[in-house]
mmCIF file of C-alpha atoms in Angstrom:
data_model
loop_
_atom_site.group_PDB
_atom_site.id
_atom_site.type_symbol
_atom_site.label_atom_id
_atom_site.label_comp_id
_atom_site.label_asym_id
_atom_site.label_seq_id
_atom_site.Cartn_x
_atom_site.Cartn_y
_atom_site.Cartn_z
ATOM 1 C CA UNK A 1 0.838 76.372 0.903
ATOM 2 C CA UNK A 2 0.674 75.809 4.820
ATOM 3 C CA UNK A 3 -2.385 78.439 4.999
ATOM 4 C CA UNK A 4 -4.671 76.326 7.391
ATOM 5 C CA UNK A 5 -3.139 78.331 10.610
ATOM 6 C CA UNK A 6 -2.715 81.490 8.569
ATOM 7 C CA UNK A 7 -6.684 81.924 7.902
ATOM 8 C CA UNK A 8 -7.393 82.523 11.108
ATOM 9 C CA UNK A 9 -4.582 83.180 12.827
ATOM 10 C CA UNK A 10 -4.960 81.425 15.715
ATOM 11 C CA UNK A 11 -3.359 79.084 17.394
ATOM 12 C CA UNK A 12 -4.715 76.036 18.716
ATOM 13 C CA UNK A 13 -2.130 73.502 20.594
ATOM 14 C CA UNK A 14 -3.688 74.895 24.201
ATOM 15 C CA UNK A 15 -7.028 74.513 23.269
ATOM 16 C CA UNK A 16 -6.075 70.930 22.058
ATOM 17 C CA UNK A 17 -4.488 69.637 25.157
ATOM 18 C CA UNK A 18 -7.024 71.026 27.628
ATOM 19 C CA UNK A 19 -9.582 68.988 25.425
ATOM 20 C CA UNK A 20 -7.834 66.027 25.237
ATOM 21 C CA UNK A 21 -7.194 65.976 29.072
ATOM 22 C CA UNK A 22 -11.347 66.381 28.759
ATOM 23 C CA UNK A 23 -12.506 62.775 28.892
ATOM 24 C CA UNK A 24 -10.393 61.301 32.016
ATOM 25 C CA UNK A 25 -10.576 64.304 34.267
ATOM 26 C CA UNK A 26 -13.839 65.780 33.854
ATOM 27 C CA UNK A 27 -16.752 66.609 31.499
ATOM 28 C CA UNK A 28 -19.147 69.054 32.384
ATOM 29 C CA UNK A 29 -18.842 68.253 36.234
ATOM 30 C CA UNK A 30 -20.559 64.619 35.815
ATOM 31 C CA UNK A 31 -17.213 62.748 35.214
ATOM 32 C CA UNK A 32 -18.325 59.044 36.127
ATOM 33 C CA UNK A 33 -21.096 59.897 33.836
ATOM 34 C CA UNK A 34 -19.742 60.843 31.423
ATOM 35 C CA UNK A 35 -17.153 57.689 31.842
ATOM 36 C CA UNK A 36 -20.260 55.287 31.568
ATOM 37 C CA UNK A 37 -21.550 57.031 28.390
ATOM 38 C CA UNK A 38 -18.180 56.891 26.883
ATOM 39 C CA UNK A 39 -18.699 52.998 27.808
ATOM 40 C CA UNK A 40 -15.002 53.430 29.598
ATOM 41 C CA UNK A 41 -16.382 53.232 33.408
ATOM 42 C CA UNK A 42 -15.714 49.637 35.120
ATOM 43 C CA UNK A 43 -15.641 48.523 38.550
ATOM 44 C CA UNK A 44 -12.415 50.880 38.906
ATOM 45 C CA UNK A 45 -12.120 53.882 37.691
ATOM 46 C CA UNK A 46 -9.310 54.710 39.400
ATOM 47 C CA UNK A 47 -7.388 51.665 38.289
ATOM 48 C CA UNK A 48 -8.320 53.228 34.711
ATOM 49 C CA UNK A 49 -7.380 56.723 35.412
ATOM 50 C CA UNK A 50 -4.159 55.278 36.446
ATOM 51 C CA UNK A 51 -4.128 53.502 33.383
ATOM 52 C CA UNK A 52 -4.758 57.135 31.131
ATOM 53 C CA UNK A 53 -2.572 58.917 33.792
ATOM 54 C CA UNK A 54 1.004 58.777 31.858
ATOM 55 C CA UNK A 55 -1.436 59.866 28.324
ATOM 56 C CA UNK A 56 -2.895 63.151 30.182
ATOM 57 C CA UNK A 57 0.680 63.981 31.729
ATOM 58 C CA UNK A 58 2.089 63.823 28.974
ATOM 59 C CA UNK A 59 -0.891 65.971 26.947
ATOM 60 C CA UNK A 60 -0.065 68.379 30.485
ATOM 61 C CA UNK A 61 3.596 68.934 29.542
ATOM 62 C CA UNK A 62 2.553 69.268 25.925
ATOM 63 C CA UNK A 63 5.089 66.720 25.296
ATOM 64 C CA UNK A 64 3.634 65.019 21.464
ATOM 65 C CA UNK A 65 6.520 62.535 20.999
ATOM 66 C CA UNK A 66 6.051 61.732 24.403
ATOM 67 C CA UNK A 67 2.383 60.752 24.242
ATOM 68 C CA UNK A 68 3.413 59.144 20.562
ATOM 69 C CA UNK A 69 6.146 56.840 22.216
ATOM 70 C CA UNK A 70 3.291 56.140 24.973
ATOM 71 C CA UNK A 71 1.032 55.311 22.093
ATOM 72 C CA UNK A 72 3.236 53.523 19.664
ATOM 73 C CA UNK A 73 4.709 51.385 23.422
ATOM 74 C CA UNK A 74 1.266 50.104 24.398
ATOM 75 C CA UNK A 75 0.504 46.728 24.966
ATOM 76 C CA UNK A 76 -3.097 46.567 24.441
ATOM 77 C CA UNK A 77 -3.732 43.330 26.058
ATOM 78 C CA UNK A 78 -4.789 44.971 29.144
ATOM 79 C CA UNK A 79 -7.297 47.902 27.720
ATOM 80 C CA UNK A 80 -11.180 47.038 26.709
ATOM 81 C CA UNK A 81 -12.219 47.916 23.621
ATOM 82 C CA UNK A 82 -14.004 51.262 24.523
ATOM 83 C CA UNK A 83 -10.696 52.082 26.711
ATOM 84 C CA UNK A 84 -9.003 51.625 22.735
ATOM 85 C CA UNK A 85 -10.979 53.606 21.034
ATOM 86 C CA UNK A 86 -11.293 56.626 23.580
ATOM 87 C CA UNK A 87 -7.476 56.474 23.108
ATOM 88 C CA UNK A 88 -8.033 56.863 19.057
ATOM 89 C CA UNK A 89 -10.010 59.658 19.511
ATOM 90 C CA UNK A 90 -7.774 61.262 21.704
ATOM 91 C CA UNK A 91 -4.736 61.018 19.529
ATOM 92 C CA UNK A 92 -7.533 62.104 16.708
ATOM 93 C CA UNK A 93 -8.213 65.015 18.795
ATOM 94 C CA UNK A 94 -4.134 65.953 18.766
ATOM 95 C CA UNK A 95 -4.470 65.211 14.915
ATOM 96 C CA UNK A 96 -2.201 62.585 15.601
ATOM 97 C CA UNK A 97 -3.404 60.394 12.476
ATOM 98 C CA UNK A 98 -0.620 57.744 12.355
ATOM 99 C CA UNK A 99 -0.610 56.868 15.722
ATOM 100 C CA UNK A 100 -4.480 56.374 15.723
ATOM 101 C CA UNK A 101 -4.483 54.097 13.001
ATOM 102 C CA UNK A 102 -1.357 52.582 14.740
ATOM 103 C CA UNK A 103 -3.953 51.929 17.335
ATOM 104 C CA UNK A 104 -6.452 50.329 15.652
ATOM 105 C CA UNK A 105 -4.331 47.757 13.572
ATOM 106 C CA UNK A 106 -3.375 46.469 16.651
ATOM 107 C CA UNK A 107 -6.960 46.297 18.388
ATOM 108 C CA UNK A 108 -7.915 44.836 15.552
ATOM 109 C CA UNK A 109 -5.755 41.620 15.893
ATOM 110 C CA UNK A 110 -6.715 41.757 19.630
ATOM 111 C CA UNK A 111 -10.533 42.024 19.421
ATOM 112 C CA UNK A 112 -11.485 41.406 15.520
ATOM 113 C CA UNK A 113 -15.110 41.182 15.772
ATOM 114 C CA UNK A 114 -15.425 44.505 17.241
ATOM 115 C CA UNK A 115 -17.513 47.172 15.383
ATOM 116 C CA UNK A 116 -16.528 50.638 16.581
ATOM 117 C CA UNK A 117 -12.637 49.531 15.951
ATOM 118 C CA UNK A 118 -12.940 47.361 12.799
ATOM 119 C CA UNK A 119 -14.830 50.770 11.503
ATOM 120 C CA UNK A 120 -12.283 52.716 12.797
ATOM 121 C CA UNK A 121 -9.248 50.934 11.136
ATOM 122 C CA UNK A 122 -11.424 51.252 7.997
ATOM 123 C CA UNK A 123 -11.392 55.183 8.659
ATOM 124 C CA UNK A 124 -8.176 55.755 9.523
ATOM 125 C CA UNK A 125 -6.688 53.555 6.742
ATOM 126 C CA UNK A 126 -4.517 55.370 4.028
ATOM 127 C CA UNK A 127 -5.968 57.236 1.197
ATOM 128 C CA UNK A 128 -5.096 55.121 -1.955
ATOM 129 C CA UNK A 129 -5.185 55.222 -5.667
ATOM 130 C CA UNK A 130 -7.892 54.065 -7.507
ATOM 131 C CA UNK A 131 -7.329 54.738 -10.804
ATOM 132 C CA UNK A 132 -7.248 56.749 -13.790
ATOM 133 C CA UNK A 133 -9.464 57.649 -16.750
ATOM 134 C CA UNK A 134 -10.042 59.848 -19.452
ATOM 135 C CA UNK A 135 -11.279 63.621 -18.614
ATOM 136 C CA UNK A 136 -14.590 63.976 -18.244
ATOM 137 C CA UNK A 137 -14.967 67.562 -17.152
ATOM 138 C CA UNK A 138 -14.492 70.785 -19.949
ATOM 139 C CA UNK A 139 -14.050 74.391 -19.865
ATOM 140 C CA UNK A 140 -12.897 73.881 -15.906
ATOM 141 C CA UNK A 141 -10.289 77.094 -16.778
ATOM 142 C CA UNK A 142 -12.868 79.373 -17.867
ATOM 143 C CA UNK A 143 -14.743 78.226 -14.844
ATOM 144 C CA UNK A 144 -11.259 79.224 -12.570
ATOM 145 C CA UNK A 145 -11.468 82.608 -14.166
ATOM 146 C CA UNK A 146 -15.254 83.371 -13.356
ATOM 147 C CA UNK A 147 -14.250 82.775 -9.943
ATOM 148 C CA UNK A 148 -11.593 85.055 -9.578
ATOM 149 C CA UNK A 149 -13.342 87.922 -11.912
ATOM 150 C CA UNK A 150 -16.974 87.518 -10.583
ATOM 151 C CA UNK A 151 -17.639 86.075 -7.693
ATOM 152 C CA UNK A 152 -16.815 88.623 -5.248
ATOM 153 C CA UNK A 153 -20.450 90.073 -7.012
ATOM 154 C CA UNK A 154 -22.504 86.653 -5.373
ATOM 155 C CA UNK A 155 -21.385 86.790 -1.759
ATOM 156 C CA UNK A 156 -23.293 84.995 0.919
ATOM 157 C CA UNK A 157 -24.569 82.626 -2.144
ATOM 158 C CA UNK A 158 -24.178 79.166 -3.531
ATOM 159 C CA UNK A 159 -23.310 79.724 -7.259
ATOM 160 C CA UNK A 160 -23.254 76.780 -10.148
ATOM 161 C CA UNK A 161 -20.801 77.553 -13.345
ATOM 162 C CA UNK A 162 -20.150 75.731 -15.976
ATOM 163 C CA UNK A 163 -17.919 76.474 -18.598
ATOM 164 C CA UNK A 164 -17.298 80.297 -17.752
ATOM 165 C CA UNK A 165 -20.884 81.000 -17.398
ATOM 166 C CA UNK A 166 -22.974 81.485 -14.203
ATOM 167 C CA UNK A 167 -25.420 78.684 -14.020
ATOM 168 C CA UNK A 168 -27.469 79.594 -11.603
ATOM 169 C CA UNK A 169 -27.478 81.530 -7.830
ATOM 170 C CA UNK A 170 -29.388 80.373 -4.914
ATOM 171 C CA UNK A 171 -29.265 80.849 -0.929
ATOM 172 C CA UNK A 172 -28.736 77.416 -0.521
ATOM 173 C CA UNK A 173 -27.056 73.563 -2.048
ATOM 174 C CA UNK A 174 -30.475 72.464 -2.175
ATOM 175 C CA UNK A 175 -32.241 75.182 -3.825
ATOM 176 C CA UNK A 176 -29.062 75.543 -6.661
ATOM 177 C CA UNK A 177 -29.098 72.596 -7.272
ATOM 178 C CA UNK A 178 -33.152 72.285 -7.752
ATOM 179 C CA UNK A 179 -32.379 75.521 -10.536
ATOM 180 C CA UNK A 180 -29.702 73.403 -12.768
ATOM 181 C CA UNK A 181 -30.528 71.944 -15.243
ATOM 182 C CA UNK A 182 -30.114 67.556 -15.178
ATOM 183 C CA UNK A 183 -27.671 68.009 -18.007
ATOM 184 C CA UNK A 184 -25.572 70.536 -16.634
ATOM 185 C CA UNK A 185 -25.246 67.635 -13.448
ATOM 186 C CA UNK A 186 -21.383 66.569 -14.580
ATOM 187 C CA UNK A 187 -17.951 67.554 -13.554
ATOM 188 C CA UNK A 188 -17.860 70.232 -16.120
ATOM 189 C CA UNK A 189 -20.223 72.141 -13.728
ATOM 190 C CA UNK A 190 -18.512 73.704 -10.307
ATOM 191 C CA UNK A 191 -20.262 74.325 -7.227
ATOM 192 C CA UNK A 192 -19.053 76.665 -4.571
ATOM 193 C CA UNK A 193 -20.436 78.448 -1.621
ATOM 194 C CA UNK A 194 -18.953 82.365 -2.152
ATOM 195 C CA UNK A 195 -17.781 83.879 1.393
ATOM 196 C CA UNK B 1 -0.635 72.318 -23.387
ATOM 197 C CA UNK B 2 1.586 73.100 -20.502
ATOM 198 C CA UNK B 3 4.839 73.199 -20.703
ATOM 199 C CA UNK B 4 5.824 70.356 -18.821
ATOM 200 C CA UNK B 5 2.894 68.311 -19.519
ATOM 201 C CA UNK B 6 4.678 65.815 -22.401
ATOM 202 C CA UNK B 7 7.816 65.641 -19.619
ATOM 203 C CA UNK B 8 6.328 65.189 -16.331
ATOM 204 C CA UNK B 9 3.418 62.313 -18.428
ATOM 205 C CA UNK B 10 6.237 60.415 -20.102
ATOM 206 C CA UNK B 11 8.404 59.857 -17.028
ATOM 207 C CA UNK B 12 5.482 58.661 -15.365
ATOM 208 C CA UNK B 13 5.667 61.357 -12.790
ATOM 209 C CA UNK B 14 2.254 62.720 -13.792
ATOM 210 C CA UNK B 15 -0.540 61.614 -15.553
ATOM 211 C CA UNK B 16 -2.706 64.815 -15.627
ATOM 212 C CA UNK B 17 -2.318 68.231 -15.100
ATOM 213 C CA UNK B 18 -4.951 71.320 -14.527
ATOM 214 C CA UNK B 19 -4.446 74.993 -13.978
ATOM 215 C CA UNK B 20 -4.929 76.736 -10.738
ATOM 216 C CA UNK B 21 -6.592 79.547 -9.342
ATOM 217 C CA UNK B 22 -4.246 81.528 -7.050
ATOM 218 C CA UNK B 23 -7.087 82.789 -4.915
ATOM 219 C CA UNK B 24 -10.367 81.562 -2.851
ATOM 220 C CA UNK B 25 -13.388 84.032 -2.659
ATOM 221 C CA UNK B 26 -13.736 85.665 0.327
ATOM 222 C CA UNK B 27 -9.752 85.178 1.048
ATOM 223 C CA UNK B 28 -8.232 86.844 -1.740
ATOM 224 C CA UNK B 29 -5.677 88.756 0.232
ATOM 225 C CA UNK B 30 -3.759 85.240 0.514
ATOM 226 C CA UNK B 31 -2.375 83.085 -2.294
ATOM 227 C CA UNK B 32 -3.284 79.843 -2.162
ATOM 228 C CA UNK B 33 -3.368 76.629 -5.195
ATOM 229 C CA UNK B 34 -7.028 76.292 -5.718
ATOM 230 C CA UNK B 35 -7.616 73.103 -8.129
ATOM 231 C CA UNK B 36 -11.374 71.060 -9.021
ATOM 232 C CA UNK B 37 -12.233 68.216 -7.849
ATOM 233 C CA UNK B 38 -15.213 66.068 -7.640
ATOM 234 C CA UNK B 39 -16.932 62.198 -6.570
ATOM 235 C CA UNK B 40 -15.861 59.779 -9.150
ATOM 236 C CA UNK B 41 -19.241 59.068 -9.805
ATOM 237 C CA UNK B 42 -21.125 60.160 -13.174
ATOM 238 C CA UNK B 43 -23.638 63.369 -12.571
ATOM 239 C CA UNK B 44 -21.390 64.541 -9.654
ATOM 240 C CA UNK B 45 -20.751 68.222 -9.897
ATOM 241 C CA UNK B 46 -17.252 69.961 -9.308
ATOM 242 C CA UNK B 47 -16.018 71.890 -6.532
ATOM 243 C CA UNK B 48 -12.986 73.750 -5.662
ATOM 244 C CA UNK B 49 -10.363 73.100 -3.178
ATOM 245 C CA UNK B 50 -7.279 74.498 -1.605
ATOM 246 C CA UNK B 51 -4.363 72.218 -1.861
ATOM 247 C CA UNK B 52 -3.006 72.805 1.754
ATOM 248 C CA UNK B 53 -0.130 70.535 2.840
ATOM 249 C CA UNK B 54 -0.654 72.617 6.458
ATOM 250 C CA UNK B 55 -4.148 71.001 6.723
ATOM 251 C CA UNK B 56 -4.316 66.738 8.021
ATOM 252 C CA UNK B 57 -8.230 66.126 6.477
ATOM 253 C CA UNK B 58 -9.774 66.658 3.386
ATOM 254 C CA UNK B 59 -12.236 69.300 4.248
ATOM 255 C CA UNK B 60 -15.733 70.450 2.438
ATOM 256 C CA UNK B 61 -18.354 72.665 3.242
ATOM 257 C CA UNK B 62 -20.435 70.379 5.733
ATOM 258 C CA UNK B 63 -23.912 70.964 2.866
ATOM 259 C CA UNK B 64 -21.582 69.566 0.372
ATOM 260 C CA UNK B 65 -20.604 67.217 2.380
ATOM 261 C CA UNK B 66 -24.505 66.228 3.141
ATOM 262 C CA UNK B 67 -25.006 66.230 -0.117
ATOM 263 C CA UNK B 68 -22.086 63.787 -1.003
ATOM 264 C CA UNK B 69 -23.781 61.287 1.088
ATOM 265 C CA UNK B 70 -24.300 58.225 -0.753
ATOM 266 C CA UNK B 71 -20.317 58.886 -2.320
ATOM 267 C CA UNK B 72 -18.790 58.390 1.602
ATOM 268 C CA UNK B 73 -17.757 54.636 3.035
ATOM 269 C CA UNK B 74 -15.933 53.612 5.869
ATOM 270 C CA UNK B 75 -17.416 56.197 8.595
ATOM 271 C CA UNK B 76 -16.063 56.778 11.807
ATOM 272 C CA UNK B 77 -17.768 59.081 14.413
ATOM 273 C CA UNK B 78 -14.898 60.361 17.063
ATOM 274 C CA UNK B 79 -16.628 61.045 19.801
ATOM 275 C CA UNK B 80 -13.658 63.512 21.087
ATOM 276 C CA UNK B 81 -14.204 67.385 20.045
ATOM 277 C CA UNK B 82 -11.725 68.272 17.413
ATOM 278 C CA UNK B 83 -10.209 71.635 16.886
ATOM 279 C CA UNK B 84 -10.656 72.794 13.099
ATOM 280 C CA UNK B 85 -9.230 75.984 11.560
ATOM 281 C CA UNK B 86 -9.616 77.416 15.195
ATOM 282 C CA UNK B 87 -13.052 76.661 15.910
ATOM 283 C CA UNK B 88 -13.766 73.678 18.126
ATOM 284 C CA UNK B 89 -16.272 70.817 17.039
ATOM 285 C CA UNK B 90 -17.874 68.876 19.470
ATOM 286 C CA UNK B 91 -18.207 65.605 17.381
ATOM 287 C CA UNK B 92 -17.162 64.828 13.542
ATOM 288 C CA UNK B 93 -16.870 61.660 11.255
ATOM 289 C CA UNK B 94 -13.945 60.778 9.597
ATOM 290 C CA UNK B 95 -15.333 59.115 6.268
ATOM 291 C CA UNK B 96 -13.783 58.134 2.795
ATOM 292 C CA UNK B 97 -14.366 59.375 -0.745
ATOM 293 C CA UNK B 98 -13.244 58.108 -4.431
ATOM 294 C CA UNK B 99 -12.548 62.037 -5.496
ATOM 295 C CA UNK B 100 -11.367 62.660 -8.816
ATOM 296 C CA UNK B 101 -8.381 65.320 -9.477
ATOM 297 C CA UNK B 102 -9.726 66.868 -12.848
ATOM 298 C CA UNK B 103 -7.338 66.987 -15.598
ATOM 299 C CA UNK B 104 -6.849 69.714 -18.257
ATOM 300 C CA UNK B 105 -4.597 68.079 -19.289
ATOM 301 C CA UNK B 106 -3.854 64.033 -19.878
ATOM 302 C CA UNK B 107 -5.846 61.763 -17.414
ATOM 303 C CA UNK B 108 -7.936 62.206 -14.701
ATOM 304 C CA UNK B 109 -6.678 60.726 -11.305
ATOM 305 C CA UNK B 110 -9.188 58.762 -8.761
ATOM 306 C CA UNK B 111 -7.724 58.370 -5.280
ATOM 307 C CA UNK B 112 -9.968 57.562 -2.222
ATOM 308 C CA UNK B 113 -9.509 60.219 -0.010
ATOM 309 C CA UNK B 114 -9.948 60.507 4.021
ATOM 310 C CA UNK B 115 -12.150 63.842 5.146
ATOM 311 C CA UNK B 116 -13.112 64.941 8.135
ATOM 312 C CA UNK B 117 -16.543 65.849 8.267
ATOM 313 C CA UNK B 118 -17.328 68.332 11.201
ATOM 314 C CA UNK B 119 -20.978 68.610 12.776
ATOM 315 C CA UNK B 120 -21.917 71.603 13.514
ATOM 316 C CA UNK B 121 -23.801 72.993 16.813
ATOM 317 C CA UNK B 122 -26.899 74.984 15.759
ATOM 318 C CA UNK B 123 -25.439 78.549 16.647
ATOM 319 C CA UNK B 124 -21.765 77.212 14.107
ATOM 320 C CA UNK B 125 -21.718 78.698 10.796
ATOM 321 C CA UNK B 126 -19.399 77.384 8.421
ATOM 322 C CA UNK B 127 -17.293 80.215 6.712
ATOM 323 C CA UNK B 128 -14.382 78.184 4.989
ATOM 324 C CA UNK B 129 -13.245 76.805 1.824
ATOM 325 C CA UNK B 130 -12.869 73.325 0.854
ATOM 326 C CA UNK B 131 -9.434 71.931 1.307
ATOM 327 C CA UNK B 132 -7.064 69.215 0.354
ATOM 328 C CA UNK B 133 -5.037 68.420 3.285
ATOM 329 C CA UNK B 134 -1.399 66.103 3.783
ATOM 330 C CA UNK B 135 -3.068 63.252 5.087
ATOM 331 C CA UNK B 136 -6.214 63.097 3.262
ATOM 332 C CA UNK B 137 -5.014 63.141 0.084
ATOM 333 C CA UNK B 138 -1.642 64.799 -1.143
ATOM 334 C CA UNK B 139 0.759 62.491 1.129
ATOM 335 C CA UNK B 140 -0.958 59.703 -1.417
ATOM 336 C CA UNK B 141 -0.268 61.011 -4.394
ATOM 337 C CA UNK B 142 2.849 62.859 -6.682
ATOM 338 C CA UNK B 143 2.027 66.638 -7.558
ATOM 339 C CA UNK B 144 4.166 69.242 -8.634
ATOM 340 C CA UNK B 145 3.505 73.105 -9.205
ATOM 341 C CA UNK B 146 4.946 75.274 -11.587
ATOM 342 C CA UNK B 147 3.934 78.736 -10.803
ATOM 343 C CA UNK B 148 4.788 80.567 -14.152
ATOM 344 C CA UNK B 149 2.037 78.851 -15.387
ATOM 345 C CA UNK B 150 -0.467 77.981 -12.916
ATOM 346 C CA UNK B 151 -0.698 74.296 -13.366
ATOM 347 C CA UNK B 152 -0.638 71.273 -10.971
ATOM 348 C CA UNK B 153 0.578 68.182 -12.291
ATOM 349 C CA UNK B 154 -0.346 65.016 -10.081
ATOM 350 C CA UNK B 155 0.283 61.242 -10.451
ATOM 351 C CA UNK B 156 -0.239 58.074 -8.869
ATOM 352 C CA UNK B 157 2.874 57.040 -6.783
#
């Protein structure tokens, strides 16, 4: 089931850690700039690149637990909001999940009223279960087989099918969904963009 | 009914089950578990995803993901590019979703899920399938396969 890698074949860790060195060494050759727009710039930059310094070395030397310890260590007292949440997009950028919401639990206690990280907790919190309720979508098996018999024939377009049947075609969402009918609009129909 | 179905629901391991597909158009030379899902909302339409425990996000086509709008809450924009399948985006959103796992079989299952919702650069096409990745979704919940029959079973845990 691990196919994410597999579909392109590529891999991606160097591409990851050049981009996360990205916002504390240079962007685009306008680094205090782009510092000030990522509202991280201060009276010292340098006292704040010292502050990122162990984070990018550590990125460097492709060393994850490393930069997860660094993470998970931090004492947050001393870092400005902004300074927090380039560091959750950062570990976002490594796909480091936990650690980012790690993050933002505990810049939440520290500064509580603060937008960008109360909406980032909010993002990064755990999926969760709702609940559970009776099925409300038919013929979804039928619709599996269409898919694997027919669709190769509708590549490049959005297709609608409902209950084994081809609903409608179109070269777009918009325009599909402008051709199906209002009562075909349930879970019984499946929508799907054939590559 | 499948065959584990009266099992899997009474042990409270389950309480729904669906069949896959085994392949994605456009990728059919791999095997992959391709189940429906869709908003937990009424009128929403169905889509397909992979169920990828390789992948972090939940993942849709970025004109579904338009179109899902009004069903996303708690929005984040990350204002770090992010590496996707290979291809690099320059911003994203990390947003959640009440998604429903459609049953076959027993009960539906609603679970707010985390995606990551990639913006594209004017010359980025999207060429990918919808997927169900570890920490958007299937780290959340209990699922089993059974590949002599092509069905998922999935549970609250």
């Amino acid at each position: 089931m691990e196919t994410t890698e597999k579909i392109l074949g590529q891999a991606v860790n160097s591409q990851r850690t050049l981009r996360g060195l990205q916002p504390f060494v240079e962007l685009d050759g306008e680094p205090q700039q782009k510092l000030f727009e990522a509202g991280i710039a201060s009276q010292s930059t340098r006292k704040q690149e010292a502050k990122f310094e162990p984070f990018e070395t550590a990125i460097a030397e492709k060393d994850y637990q490393k930069f997860d310890r660094l993470i998970k260590g931090l004492d947050l007292s001393d870092y400005q909001p902004a300074e927090i949440t380039a560091l959750i997009d950062l570990c976002l950028s490594l796909d480091m999940i936990s650690a980012a919401f790690d993050l933002s639990t505990k810049a939440r206690d520290l500064y509580p009223r603060h937008a960008k990280i109360e909406s980032a907790y909010k993002a990064l919190s755990p999926p969760k279960f709702i609940g559970t309720r009776l099925p409300q979508a038919a013929g979804l098996e039928k619709s599996q087989a269409w898919f694997k018999e027919k669709a190769s024939y509708y590549k490049g377009k959005w297709v609608a099918v409902n209950n084994g049947s081809l609903l409608a075609e179109a070269d777009s969402l918009k325009e599909l969904k402008n051709k199906i009918d209002e009562n075909s609009m349930n879970p019984s129909t499946v929508i799907e963009k054939i590559f | 009914m499948p065959k584990f179905d009266s099992l899997l629901f009474e042990n409270g391991f389950a309480v729904g089950s669906t069949q896959y597909s085994d392949h994605y158009p456009g990728y059919e030379s791999q095997n992959h578990i391709v189940i429906p899902l869709a908003p937990s909302q009424d009128k929403s339409m169905s889509i397909r995803a992979i169920v990828d425990t390789g992948a972090k996000w939940c993942i849709i086509h970025p004109d579904i993901a338009q179109d899902w709008e009004k069903h996303f809450f708690h929005a984040y924009d990350s204002n770090q590019p992010m590496i996707i399948r290979g291809i690099k985006f320059e911003r994203g959103k990390i947003a959640h979703a009440n998604v429903v796992l459609n049953a076959s079989s027993g009960e539906d299952l609603i679970i707010e899920a985390r995606f990551f919702i990639p913006e594209l650069s004017p010359d980025q096409i999207w060429s990918f399938p919808n997927f169900i990745g570890l920490d958007g979704l299937l780290n959340f919940i209990r699922y089993a396969i059974d590949p002599s029959e092509n069905t998922i079973y999935f549970g609250k845990i």
